[in-house]
mmCIF file of C-alpha atoms and ligand atoms in Angstrom:
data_model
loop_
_atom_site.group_PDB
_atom_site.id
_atom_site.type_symbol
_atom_site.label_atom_id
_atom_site.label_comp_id
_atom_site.label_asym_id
_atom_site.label_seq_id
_atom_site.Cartn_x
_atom_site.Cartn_y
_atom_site.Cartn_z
ATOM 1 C CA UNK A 1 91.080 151.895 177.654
ATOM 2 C CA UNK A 2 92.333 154.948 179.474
ATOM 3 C CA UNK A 3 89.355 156.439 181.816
ATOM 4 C CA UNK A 4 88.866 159.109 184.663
ATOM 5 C CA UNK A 5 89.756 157.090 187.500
ATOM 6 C CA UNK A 6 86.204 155.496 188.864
ATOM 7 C CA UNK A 7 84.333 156.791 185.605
ATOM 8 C CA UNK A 8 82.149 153.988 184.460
ATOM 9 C CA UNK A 9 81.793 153.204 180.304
ATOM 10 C CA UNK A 10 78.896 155.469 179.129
ATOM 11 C CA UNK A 11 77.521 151.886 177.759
ATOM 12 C CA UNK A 12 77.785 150.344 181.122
ATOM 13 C CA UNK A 13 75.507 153.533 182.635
ATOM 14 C CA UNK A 14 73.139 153.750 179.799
ATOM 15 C CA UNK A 15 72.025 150.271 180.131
ATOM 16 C CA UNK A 16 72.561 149.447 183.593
ATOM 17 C CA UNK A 17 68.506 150.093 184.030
ATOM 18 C CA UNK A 18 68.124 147.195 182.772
ATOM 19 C CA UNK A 19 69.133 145.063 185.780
ATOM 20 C CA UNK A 20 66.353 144.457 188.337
ATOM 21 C CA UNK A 21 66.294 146.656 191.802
ATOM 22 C CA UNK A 22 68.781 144.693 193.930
ATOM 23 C CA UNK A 23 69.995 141.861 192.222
ATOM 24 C CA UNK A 24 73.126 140.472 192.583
ATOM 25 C CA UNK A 25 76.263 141.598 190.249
ATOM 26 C CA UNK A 26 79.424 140.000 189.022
ATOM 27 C CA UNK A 27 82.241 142.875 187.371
ATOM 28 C CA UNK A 28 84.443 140.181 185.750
ATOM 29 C CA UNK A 29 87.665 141.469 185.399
ATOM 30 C CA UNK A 30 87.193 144.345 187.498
ATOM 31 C CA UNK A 31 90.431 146.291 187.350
ATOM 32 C CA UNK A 32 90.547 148.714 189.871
ATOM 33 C CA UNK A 33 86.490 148.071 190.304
ATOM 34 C CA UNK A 34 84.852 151.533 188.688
ATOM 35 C CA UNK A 35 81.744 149.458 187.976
ATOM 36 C CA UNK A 36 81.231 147.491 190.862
ATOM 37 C CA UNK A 37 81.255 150.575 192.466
ATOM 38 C CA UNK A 38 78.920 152.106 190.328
ATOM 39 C CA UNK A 39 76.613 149.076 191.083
ATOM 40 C CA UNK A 40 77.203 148.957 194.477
ATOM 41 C CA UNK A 41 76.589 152.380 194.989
ATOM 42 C CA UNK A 42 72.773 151.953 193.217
ATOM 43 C CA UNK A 43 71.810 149.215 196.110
ATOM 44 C CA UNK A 44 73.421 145.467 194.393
ATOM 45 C CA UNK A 45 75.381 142.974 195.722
ATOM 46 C CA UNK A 46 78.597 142.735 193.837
ATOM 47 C CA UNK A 47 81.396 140.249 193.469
ATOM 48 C CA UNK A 48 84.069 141.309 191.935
ATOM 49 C CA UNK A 49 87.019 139.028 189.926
ATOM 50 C CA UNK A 50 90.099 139.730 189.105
ATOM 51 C CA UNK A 51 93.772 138.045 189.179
ATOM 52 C CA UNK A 52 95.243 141.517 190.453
ATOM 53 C CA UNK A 53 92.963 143.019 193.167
ATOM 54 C CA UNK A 54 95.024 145.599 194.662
ATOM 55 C CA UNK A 55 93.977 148.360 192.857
ATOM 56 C CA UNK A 56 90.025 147.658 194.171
ATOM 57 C CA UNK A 57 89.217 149.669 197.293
ATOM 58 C CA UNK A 58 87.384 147.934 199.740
ATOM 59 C CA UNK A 59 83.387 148.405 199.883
ATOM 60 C CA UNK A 60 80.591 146.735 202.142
ATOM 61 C CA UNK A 61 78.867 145.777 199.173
ATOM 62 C CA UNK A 62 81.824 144.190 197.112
ATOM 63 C CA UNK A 63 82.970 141.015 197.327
ATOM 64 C CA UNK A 64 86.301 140.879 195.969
ATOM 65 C CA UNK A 65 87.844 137.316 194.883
ATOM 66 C CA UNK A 66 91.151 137.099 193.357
ATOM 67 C CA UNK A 67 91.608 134.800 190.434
ATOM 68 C CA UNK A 68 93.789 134.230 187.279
ATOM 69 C CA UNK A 69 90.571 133.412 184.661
ATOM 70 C CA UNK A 70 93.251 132.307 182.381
ATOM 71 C CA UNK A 71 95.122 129.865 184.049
ATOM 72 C CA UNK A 72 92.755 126.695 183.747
ATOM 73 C CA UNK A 73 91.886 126.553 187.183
ATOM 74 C CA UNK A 74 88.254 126.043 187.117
ATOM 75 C CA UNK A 75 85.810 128.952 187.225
ATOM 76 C CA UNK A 76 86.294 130.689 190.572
ATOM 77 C CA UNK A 77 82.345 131.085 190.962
ATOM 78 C CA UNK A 78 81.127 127.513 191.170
ATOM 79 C CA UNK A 79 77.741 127.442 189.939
ATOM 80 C CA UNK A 80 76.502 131.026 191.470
ATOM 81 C CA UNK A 81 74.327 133.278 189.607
ATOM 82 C CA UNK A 82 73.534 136.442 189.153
ATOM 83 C CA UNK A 83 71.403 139.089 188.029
ATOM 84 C CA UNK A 84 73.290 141.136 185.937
ATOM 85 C CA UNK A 85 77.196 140.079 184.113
ATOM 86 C CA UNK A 86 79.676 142.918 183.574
ATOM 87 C CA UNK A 87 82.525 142.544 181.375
ATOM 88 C CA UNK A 88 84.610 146.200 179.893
ATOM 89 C CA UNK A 89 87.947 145.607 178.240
ATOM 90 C CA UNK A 90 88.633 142.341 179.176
ATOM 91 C CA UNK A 91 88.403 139.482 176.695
ATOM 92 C CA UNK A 92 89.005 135.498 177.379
ATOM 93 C CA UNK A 93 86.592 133.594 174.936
ATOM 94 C CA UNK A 94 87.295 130.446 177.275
ATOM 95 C CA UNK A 95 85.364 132.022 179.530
ATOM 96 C CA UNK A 96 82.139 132.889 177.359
ATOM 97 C CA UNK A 97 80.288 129.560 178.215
ATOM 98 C CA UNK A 98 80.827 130.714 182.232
ATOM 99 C CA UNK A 99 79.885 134.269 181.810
ATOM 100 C CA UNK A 100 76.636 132.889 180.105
ATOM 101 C CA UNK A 101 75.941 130.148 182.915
ATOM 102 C CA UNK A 102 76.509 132.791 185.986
ATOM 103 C CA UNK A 103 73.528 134.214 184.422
ATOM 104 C CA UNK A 104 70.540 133.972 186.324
ATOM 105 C CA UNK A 105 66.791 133.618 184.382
ATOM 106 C CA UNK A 106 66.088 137.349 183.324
ATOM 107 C CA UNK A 107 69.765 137.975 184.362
ATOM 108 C CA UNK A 108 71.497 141.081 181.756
ATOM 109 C CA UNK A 109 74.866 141.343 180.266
ATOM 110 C CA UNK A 110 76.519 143.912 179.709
ATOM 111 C CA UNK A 111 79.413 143.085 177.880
ATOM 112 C CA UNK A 112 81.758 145.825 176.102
ATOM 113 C CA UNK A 113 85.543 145.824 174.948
ATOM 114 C CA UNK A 114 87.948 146.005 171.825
ATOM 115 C CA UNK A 115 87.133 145.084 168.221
ATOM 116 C CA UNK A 116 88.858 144.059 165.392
ATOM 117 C CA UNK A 117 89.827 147.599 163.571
ATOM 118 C CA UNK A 118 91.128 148.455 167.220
ATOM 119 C CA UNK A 119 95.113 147.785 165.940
ATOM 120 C CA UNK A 120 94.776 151.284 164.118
ATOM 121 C CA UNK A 121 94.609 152.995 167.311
ATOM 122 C CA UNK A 122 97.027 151.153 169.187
ATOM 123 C CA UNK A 123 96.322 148.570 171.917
ATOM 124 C CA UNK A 124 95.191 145.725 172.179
ATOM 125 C CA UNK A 125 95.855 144.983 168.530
ATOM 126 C CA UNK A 126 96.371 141.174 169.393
ATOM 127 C CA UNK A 127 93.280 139.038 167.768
ATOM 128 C CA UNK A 128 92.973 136.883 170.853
ATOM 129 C CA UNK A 129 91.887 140.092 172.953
ATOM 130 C CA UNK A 130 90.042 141.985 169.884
ATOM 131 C CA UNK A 131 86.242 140.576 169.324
ATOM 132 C CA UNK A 132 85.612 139.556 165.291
ATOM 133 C CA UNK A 133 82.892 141.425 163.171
ATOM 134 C CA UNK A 134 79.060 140.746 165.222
ATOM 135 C CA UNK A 135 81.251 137.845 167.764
ATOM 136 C CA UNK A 136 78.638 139.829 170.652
ATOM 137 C CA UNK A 137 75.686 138.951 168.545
ATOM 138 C CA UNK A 138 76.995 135.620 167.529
ATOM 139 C CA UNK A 139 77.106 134.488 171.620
ATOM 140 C CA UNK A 140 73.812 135.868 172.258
ATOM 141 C CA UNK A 141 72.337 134.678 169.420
ATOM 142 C CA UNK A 142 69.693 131.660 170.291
ATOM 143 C CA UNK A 143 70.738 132.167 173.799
ATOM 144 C CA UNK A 144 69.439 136.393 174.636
ATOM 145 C CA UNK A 145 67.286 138.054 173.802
ATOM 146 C CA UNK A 146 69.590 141.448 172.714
ATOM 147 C CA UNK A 147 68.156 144.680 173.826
ATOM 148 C CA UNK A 148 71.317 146.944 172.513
ATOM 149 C CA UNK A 149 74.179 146.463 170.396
ATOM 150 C CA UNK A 150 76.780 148.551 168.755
ATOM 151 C CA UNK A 151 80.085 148.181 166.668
ATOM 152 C CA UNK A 152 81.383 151.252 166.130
ATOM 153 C CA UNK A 153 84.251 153.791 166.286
ATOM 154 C CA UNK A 154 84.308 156.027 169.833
ATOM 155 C CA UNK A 155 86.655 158.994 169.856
ATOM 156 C CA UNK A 156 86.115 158.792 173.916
ATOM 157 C CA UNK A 157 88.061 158.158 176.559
ATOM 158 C CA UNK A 158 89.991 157.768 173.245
ATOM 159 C CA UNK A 159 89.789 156.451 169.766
ATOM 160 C CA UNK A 160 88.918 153.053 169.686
ATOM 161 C CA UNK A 161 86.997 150.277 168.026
ATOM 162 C CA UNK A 162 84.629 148.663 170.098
ATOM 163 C CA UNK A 163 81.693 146.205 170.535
ATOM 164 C CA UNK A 164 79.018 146.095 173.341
ATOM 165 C CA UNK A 165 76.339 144.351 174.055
ATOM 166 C CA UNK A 166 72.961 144.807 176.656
ATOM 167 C CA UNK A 167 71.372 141.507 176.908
ATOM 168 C CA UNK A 168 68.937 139.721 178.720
ATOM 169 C CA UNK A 169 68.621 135.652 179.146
ATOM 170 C CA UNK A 170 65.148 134.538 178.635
ATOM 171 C CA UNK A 171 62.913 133.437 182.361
HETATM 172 C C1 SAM B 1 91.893 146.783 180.758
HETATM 173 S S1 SAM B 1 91.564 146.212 182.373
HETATM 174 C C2 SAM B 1 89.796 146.461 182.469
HETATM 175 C C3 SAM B 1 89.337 146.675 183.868
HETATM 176 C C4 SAM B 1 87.853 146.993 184.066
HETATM 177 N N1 SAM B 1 86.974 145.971 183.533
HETATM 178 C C5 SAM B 1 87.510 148.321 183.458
HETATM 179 O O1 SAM B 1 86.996 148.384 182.353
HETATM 180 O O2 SAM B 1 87.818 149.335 184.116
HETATM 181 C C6 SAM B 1 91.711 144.441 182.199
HETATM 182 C C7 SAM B 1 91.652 143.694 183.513
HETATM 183 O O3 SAM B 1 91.692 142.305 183.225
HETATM 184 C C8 SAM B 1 92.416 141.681 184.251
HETATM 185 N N2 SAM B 1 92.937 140.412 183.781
HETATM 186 C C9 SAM B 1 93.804 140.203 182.769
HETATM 187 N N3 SAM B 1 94.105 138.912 182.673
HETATM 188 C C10 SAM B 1 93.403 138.281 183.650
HETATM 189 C C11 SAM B 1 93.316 136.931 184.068
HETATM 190 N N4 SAM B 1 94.029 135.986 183.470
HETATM 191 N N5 SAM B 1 92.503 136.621 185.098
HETATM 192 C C12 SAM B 1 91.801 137.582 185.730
HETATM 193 N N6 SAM B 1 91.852 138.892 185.396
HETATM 194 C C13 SAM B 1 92.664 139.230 184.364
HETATM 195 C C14 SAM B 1 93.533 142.662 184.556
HETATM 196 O O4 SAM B 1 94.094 142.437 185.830
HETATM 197 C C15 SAM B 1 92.800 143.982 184.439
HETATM 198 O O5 SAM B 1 92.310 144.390 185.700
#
């Protein structure tokens, strides 16, 4: 989704009170890193994943680790957790089980990208990187306990259908 260079999702800000002073942060996907900035700039740790990390400036408090997430290799993060998962416009549903197991007890998500409806705005129109109707709910469900959720139209940065989710596992 085309952003203001650095400008974090609305989503991503409104909720981001949810994660505990301090805690560590993983930005999955990071791109060129405008929310591991954000949280590094409000006092967490972050590590940061991507396969291309060129475009993410370097920052005492982000630990950058490049990694193809697609690729089979196994998940670059061992069995670290964290305090609060970040996901924006990024979708591998191999990976769900890993995002949920890197959280720590009372560790949020904040997960937010494309939805099915997207194709009538352009890209990603591919079902493999558009979530299905409630697929946010249906991955918390049993396993969070959901604080926010919305599927809905956005007409900023530009039109597009999304879903996002602001989630906490239980402990
Ligand atoms: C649309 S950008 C979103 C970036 C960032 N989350 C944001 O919202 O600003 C998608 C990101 O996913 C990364 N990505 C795509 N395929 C990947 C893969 N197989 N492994 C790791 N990262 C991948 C891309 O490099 C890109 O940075």
């Amino acid at each position: 989704m085309a952003h203001a260079r650095g400008t974090p999702s609305s989503w991503i800000v409104q909720w981001a009170g949810l994660v505990s002073n301090g805690v560590a942060v993983l930005d999955v996907a990071v791109g060129r890193g405008r929310h591991s900035r954000f949280f590094a700039d409000r006092g967490h740790p972050v590590t940061a994943v991507d396969r291309d990390i060129s475009a993410v400036d370097p920052h005492p408090a982000i630990e950058v680790i490049q990694a193809d997430l697609e690729n089979g290799s196994p998940w670059p993060l061992g069995s670290r957790i964290f305090g609060a998962v970040v996901v924006t416009n990024y979708l591998h549903r191999g990976l769900m089980p890993d995002l949920l197991g890197a959280l720590a007890p009372g560790g949020v998500l904040l997960y937010e990208t494309f939805m099915v409806g997207n194709e009538r705005f352009g890209r990603p129109s591919n079902p493999n990187h558009l979530l299905k109707d409630g697929e946010l709910l249906d991955l918390a469900r049993g396993r969070l306990s959901v604080t926010a959720y919305e599927a809905r139209l956005i007409s900023a940065p530009q039109m597009a259908m999304v879903q996002r989710i602001a989630a906490r596992r239980p402990g």
